[in-house]
Coordinates of C-alpha atoms and ligand atoms in Angstrom, one line a residue:
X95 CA 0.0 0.0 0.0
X96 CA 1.4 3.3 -0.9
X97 CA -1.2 6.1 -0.1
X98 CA -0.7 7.4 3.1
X99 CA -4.5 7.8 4.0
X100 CA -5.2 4.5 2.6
X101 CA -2.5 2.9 5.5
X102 CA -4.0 5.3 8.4
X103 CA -7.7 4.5 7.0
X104 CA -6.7 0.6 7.4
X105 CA -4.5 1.2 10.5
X106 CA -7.7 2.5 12.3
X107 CA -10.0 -0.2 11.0
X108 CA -7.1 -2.8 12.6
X109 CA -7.2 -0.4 15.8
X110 CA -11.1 -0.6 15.7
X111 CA -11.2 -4.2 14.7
X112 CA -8.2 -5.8 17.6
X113 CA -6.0 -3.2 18.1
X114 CA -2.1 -3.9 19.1
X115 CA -0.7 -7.4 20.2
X116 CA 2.4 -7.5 22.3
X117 CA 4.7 -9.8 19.6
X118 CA 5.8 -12.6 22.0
X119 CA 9.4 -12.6 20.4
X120 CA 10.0 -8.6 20.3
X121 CA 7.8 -7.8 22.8
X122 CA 7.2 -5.0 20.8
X123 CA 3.5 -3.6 19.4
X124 CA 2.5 -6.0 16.1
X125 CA -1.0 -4.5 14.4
X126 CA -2.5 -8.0 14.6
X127 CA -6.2 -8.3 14.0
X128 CA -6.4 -11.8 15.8
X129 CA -6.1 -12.3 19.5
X130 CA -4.0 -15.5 20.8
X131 CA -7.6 -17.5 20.9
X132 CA -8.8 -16.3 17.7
X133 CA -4.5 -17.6 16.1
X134 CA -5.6 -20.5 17.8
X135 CA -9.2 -21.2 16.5
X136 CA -7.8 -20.4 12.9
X137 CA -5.3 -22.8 13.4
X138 CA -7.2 -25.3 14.4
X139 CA -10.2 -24.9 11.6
X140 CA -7.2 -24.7 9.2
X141 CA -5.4 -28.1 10.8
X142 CA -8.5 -29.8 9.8
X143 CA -8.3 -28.6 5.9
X144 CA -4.2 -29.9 6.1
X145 CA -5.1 -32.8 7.2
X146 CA -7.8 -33.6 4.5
X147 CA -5.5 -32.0 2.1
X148 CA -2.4 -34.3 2.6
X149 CA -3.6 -37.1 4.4
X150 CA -1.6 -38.0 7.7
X151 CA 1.1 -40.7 7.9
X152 CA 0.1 -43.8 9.1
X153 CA 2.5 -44.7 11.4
X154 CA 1.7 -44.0 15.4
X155 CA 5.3 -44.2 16.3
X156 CA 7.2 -41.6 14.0
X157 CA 4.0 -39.1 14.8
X158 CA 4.5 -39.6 18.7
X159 CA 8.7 -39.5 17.8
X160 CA 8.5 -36.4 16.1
X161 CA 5.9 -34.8 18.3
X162 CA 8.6 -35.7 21.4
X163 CA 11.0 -33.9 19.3
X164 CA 9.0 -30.6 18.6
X165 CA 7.4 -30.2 22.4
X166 CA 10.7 -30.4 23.9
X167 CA 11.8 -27.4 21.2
X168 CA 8.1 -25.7 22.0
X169 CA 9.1 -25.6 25.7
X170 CA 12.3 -23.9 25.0
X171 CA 10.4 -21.0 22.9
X172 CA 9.2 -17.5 23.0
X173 CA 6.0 -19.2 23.4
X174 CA 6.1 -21.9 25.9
X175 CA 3.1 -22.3 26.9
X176 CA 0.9 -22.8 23.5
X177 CA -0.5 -26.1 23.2
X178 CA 1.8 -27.5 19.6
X179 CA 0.6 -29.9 17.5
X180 CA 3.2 -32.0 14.9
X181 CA 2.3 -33.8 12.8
X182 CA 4.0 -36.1 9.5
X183 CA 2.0 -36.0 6.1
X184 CA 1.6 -38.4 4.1
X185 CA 3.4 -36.4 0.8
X186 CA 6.5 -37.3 -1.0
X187 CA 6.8 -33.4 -1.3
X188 CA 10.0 -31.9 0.4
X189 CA 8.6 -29.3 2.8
X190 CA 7.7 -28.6 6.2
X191 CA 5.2 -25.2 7.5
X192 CA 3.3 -23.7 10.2
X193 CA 0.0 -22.1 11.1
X194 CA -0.8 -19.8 13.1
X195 CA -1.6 -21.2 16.6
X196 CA 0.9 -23.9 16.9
X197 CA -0.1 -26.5 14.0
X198 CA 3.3 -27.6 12.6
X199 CA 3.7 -30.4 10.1
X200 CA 6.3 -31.9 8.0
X201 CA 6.2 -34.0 5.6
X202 CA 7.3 -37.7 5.3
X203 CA 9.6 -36.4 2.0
X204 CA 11.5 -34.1 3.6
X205 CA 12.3 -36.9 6.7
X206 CA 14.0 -38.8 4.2
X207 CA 17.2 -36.9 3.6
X208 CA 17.1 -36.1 7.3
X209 CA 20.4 -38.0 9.1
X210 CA 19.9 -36.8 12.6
X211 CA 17.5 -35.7 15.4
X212 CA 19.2 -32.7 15.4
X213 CA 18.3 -32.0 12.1
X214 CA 14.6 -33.1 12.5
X215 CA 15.0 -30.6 15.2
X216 CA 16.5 -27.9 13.1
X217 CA 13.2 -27.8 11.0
X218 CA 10.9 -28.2 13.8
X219 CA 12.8 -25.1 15.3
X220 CA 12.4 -23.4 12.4
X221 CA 8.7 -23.9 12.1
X222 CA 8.0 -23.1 15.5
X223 CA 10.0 -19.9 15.1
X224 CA 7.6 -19.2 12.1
X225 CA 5.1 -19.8 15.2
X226 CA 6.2 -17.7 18.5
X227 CA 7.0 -14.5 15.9
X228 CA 3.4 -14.4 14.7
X229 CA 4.5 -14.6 11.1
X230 CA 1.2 -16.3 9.7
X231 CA -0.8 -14.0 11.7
X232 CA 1.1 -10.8 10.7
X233 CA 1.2 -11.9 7.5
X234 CA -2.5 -12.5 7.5
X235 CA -2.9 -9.2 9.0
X236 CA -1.2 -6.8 6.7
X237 CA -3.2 -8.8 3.7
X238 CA -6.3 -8.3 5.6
X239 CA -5.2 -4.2 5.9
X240 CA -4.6 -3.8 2.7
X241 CA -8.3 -5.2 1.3
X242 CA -9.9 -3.3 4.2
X243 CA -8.3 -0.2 3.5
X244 CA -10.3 -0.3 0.3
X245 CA -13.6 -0.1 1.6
X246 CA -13.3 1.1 4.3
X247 CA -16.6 3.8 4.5
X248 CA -18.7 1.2 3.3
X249 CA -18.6 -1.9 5.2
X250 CA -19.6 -2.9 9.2
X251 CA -17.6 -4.9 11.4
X252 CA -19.9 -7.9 11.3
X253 CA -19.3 -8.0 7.4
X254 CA -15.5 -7.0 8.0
X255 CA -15.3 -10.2 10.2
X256 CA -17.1 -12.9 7.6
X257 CA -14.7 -11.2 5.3
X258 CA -11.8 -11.5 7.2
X259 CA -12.5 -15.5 7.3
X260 CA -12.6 -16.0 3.8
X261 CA -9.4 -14.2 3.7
X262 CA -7.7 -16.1 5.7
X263 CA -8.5 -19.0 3.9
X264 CA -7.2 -17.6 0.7
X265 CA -4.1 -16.9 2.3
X266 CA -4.1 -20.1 3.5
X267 CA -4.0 -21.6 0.5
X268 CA -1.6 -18.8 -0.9
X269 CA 1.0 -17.4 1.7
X270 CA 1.1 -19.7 4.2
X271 CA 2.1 -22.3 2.2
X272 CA 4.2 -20.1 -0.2
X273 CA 6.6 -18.8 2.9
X274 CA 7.2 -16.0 4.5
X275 CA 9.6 -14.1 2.2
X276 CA 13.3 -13.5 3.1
X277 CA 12.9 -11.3 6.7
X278 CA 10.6 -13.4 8.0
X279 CA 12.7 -17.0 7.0
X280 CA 15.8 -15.6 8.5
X281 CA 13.9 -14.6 11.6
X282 CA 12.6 -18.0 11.9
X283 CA 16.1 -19.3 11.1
X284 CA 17.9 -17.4 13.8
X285 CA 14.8 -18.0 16.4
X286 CA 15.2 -22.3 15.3
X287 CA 19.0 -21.3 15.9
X288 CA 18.3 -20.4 19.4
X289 CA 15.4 -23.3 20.3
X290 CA 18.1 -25.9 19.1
X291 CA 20.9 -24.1 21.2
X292 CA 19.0 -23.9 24.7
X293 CA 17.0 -27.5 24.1
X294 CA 20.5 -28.9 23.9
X295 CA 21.3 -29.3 20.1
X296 CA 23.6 -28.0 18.3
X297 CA 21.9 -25.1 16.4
X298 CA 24.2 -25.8 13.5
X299 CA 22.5 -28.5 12.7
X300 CA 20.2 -25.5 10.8
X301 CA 23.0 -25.2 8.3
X302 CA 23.6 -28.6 7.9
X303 CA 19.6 -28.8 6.3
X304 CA 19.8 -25.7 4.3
X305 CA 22.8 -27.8 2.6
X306 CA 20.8 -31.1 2.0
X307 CA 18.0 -29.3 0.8
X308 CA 19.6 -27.1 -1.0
X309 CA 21.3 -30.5 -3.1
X310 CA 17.8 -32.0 -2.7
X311 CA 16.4 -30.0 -4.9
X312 CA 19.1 -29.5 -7.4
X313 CA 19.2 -33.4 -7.7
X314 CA 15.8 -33.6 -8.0
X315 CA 15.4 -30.5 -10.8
X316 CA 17.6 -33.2 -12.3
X317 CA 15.8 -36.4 -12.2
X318 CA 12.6 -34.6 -12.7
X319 CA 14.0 -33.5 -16.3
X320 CA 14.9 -37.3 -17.3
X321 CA 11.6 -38.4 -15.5
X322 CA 10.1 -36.2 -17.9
X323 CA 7.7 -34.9 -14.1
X324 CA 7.3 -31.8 -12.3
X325 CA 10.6 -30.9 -9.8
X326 CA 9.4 -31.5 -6.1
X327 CA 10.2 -28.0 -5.2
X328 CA 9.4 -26.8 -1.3
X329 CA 8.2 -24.0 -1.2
X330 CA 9.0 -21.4 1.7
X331 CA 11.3 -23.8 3.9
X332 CA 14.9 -22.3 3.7
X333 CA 14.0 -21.3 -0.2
X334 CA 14.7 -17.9 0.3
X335 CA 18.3 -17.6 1.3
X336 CA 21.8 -19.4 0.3
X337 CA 23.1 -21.8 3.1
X338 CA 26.1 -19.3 3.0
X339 CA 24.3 -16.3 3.6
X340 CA 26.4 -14.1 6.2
X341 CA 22.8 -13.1 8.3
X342 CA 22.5 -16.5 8.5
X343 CA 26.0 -17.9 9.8
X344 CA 25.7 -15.0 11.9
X345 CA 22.6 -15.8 13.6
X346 CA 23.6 -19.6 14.0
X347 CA 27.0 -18.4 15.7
X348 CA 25.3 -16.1 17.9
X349 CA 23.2 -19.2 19.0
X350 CA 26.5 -21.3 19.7
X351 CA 27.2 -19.0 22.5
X352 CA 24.2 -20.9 24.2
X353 CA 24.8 -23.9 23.2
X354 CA 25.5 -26.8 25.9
X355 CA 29.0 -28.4 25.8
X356 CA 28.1 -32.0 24.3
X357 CA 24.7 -31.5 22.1
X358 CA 22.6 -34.1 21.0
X359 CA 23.0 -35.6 17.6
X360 CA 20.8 -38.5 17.9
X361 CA 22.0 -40.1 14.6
X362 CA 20.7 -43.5 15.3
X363 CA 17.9 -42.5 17.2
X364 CA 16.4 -40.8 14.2
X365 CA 17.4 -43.5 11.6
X366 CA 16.0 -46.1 13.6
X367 CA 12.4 -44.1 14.0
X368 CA 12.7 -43.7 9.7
X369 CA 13.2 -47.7 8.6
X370 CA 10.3 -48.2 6.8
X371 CA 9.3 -44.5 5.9
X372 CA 7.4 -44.7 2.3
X373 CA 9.8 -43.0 -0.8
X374 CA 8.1 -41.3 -3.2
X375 CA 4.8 -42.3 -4.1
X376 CA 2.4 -44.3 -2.0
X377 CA 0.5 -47.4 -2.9
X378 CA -2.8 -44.8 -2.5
X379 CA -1.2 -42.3 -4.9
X380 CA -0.6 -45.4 -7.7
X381 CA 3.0 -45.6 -8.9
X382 CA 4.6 -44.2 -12.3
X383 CA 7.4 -46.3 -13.7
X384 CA 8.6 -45.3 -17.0
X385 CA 5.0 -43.5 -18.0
X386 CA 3.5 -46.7 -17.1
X387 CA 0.9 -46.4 -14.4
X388 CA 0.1 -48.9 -11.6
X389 CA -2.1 -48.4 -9.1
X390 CA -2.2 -51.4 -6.9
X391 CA -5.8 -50.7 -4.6
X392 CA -7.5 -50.5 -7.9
X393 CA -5.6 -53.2 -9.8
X394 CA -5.2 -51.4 -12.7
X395 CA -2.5 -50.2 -15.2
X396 CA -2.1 -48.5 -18.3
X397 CA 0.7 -46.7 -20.2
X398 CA 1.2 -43.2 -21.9
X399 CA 3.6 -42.9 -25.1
X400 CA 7.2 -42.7 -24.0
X401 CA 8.1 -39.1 -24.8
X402 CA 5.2 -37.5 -23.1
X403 CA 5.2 -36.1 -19.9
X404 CA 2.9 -37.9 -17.2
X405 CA 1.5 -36.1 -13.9
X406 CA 0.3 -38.4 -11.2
X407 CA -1.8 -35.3 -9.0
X408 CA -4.0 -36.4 -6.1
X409 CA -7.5 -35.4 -7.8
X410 CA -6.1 -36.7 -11.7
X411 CA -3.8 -38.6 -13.5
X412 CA -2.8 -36.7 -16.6
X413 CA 0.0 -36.9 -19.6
X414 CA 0.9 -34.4 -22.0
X415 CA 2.2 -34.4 -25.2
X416 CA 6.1 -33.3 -25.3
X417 CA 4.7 -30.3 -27.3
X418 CA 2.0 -29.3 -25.3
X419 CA -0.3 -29.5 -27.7
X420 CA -2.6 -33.2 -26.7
X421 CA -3.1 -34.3 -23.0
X422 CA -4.7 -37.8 -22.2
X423 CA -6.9 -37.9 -18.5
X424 CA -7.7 -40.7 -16.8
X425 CA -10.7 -40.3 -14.6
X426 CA -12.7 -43.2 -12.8
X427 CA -16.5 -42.9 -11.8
X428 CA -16.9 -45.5 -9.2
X429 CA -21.1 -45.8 -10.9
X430 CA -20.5 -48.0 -14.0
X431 CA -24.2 -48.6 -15.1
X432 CA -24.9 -50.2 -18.6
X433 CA -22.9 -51.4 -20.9
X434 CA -19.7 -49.4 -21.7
X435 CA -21.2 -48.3 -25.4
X436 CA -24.2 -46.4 -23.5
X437 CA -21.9 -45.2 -21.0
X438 CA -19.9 -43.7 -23.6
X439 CA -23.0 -42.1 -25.4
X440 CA -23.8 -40.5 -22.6
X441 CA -20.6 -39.2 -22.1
X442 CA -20.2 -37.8 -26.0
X443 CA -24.0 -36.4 -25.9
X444 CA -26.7 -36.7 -27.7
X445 CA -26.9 -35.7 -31.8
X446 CA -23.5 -35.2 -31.6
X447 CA -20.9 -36.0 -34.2
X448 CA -19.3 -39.0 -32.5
X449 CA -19.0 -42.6 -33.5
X450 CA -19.1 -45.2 -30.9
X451 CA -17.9 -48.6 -31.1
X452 CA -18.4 -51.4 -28.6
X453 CA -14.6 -53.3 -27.9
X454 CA -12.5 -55.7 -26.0
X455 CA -9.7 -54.1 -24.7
X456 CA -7.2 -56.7 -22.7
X457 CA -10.0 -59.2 -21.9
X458 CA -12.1 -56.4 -20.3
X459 CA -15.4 -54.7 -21.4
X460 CA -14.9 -51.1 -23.2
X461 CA -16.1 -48.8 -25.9
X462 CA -14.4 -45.9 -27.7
X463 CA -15.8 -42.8 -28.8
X464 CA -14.1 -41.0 -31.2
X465 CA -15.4 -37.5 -33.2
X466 CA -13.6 -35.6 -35.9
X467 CA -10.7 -34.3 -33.3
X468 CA -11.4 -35.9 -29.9
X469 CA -11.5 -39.4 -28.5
X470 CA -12.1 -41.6 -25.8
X471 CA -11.9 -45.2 -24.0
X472 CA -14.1 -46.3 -21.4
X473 CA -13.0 -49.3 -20.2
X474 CA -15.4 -51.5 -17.2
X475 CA -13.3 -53.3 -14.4
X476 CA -14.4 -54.5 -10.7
X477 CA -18.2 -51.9 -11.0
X478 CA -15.7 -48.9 -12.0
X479 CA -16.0 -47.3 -15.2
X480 CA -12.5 -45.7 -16.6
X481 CA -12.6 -42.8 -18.5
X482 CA -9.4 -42.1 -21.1
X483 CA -10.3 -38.9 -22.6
X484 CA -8.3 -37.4 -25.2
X485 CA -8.1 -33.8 -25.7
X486 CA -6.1 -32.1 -28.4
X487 CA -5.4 -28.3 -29.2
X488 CA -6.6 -28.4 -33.0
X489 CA -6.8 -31.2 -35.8
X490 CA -3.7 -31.4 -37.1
X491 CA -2.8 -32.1 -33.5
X492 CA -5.3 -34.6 -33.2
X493 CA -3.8 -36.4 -36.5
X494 CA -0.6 -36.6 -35.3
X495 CA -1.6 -38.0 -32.0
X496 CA -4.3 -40.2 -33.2
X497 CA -2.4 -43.5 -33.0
X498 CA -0.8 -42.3 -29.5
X499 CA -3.9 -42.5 -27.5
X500 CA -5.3 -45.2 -28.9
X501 CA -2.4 -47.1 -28.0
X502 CA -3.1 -45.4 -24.8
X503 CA -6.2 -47.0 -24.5
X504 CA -5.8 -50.4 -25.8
X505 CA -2.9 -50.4 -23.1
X506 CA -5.3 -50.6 -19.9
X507 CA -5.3 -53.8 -18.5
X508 CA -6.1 -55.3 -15.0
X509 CA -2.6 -55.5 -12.9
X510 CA -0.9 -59.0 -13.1
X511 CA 1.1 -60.2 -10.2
X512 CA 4.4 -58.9 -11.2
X513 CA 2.7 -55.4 -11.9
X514 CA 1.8 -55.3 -8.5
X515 CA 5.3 -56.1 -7.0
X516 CA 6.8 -53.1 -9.1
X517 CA 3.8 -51.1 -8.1
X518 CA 4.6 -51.9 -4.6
X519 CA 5.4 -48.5 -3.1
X520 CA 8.9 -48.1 -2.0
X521 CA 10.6 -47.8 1.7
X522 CA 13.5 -46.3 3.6
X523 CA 15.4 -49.5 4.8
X524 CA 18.2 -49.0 7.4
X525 CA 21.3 -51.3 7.2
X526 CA 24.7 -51.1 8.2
X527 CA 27.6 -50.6 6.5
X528 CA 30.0 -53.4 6.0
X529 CA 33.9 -52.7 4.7
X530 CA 34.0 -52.0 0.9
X531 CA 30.1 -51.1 0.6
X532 CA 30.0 -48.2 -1.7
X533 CA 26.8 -46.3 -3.0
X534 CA 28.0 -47.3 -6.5
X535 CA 27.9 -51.2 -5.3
X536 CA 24.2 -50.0 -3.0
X537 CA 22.9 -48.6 -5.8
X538 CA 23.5 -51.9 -8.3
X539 CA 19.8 -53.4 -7.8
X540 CA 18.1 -50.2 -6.5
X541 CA 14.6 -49.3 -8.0
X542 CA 15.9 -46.0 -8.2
X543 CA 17.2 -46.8 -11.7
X544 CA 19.8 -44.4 -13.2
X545 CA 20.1 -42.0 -10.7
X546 CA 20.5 -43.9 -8.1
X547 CA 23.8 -43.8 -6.9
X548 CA 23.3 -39.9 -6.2
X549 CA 20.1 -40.4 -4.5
X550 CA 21.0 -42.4 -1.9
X551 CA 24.4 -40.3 -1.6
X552 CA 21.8 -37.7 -0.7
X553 CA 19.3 -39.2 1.5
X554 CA 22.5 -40.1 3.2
X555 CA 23.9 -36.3 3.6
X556 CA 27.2 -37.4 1.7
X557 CA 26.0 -35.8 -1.8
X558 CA 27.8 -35.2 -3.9
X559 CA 30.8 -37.3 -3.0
X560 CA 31.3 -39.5 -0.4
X561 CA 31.0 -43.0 0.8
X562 CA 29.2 -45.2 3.8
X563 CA 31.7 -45.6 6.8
X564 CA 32.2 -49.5 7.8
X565 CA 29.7 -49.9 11.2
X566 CA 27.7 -47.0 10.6
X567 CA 24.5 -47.1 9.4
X568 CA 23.0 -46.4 5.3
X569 CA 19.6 -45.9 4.1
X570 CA 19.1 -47.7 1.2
X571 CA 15.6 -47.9 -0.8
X572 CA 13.8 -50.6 -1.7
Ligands
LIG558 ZN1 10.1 -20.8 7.0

């Protein structure tokens, strides 16, 4: 906001509205619009939406391992005595956040290239810092401002207050999860810094994450452009500043002053808790392995032509022609009713230009509808109808894609048996090193594939060079 009268219009509606907020790291005067119990109360409504959103991860011990690890932080904070709440999702993303009120989560990607519980701890720190500074709810705030300040004359508090809900659910789905920007991450930085320091870590254990993410996601831009798939970027966590940024390495030094005179690494302690921990997709997600999909609950597969680029996204499956000008969906509808031809003729419309023929496609049921520049597959297994559709950006496109999809479509088959062993979802196992193991030698047989000497250089913090020492323990993926 840049008008002057506009800022002391909103800055009165914010006075009007909830006035100042002692901040509980500063101490200093924050225009806040939400009291502690309203932070919490959003927190909580949002926890709900994160939860549906990302699905938790099913495992009772690493949630009550990494909640152990996060209250002991909490205590040590500028806000001891919030009630925290941590919690693992069940995403393959790399990235960990925090609401407003003490909801923090992290995800079960990011936990894979963590080596320590002081590294665990160096995110959680960071989170909470996000936390005790009211960064959500100052951020919140100043959005909130700036759309009041607009209408100020017009509106009454009652209305300002439904407003201000859907608001923060916009942010929600915007800012929150986006990060903080620079200020705000270093903040949270230097805060973590000093949780890690006076609960007994060693608050360089911040830097040390910055660095394995950092390589995380420069691998993974990597793979990504071989896999022909989205990078899995993490947004706001440490994105916004270099792990040899000088505010940084000052902050973390500052924090060693505290720091007690034999930390807590807790190597083993944190491995130990991760054997097992899911890599990559889940079995619920389905599995892509060179653009063929498997999804083993559903027992179905089907594959996509080899150059195009397919995106396995929790609502849709999708593929897209290398030049962007033909994508291929599969959908299911759970209500299969008829035969496939009728279900198909409902689906193209009535007097419409299509032609619909009744097929067999891999032993099961199906029909395809095709018109002048579209077509489609819908294929019956176990009371589910599958829906292939075909979409292209004009004809020409359509001709040179033609024999593409419908080699898509005739590829959909029920899973066989050894389908659903390479479906299987893979794991974090734990072993340890023996004399002569190398990652070279680890990564001989790994499902990984090409890449996978690097990866598991990485999940083990030795990226880019290094090797397993003889005794100690490696994660391998299987
Ligand atoms: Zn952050």
């Amino acid at each position: 906001m840049n008008s002057p009268i506009k800022t002391l219009l909103a800055c009165l509606a914010l006075l009007a509205l909830a006035g100042c907020a002692q901040n509980p790291v500063s101490g200093q005067q924050d225009f806040v619009m939400m009291s502690e119990a309203q932070e919490i109360s959003f927190g909580r409504n949002a926890d709900a939406e994160v939860r549906k959103q990302y699905g938790v991860y099913k495992s009772a011990a690493l949630q009550e391992y990494v909640n152990s690890v996060g209250q002991q932080i909490a205590k040590k904070s500028h806000r001891p005595n919030l009630q925290y709440h941590f919690t693992v999702l069940d995403t393959p993303e790399v990235n960990a956040f925090a609401l407003p009120g003490g909801y923090v989560y992290i995800t079960r990607g990011i936990l894979a290239y963590l080596n320590s519980e002081a590294e665990l701890a160096a995110v959680l720190g960071h989170e909470i810092g996000h936390v005790t500074a009211r960064h959500g709810v100052r951020q919140a705030s100043a959005e909130l401002a700036a759309n009041i300040g607009l209408s100020i004359t017009s509106i009454l508090v009652p209305e300002i207050n439904s407003a201000a809900g859907q608001n923060l659910s916009n942010i929600l789905g915007g800012a929150l999860f986006a990060g903080y920007g620079r200020d705000h991450e270093l903040e949270a930085d230097r805060l973590g810094a000093e949780y890690l320091a006076r609960t007994g870590y060693d608050p360089h254990a911040m830097i040390e994450v910055i660095d394995v993410l950092k390589h995380q996601e420069l691998l993974d831009a990597e793979i990504a452009r071989q896999e022909g798939r989205e990078p899995r970027h993490y947004h706001g966590l440490f994105a916004t500043h270099p792990d040899n940024d000088t505010r940084l390495q000052q902050a973390v030094g500052e924090s060693s002053q505290l720091a007690v005179a034999n930390p807590t690494e807790g190597y083993a302690q944190f491995l130990r808790q991760i054997d097992g921990l899911t890599f990559n997709e889940s079995s619920e997600q389905g599995v892509v392995r060179n653009n063929k999909f498997m999804h083993v609950e559903l027992g179905i597969a089907l594959s996509f032509p080899q150059d195009w680029r397919v995106q396995n996204l929790p609502d849709k499956l999708l593929a897209v022609s290398q030049q962007g000008d033909a994508v291929i969906q599969l959908k299911m509808d759970k209500q299969s009713s008829g035969t496939p031809a009728g279900y198909a003729r409902r689906l193209a419309g009535f007097g419409s230009n299509s032609r619909i023929e009744t097929l067999d496609i891999n032993g099961l049921p199906a029909a395809l509808v095709t018109t002048p520049a579209a077509m489609a597959g819908v294929i019956y297994l176990n009371q589910s109808a599958y829906i292939i559709q075909c979409g292209v950006k004009s004809r020409a496109a359509f001709t040179a894609h033609r024999n593409d999809m419908l080699d898509t479509i005739h590829s959909f088959h029920a899973l066989s048996e050894t389908e659903r062993r390479q479906a299987r979802p893979l794991a974090i196992r734990l072993i340890t090193a023996r004399a002569g193991d190398t990652y070279a030698n680890l990564a001989q047989h790994s499902p990984l594939g090409k890449t996978a000497e690097n990866q598991l250089r990485l999940i083990n913090g030795n990226y880019p060079q290094g090797e397993p020492v003889p005794g100690q323990y490696v994660k391998i993926v299987e």
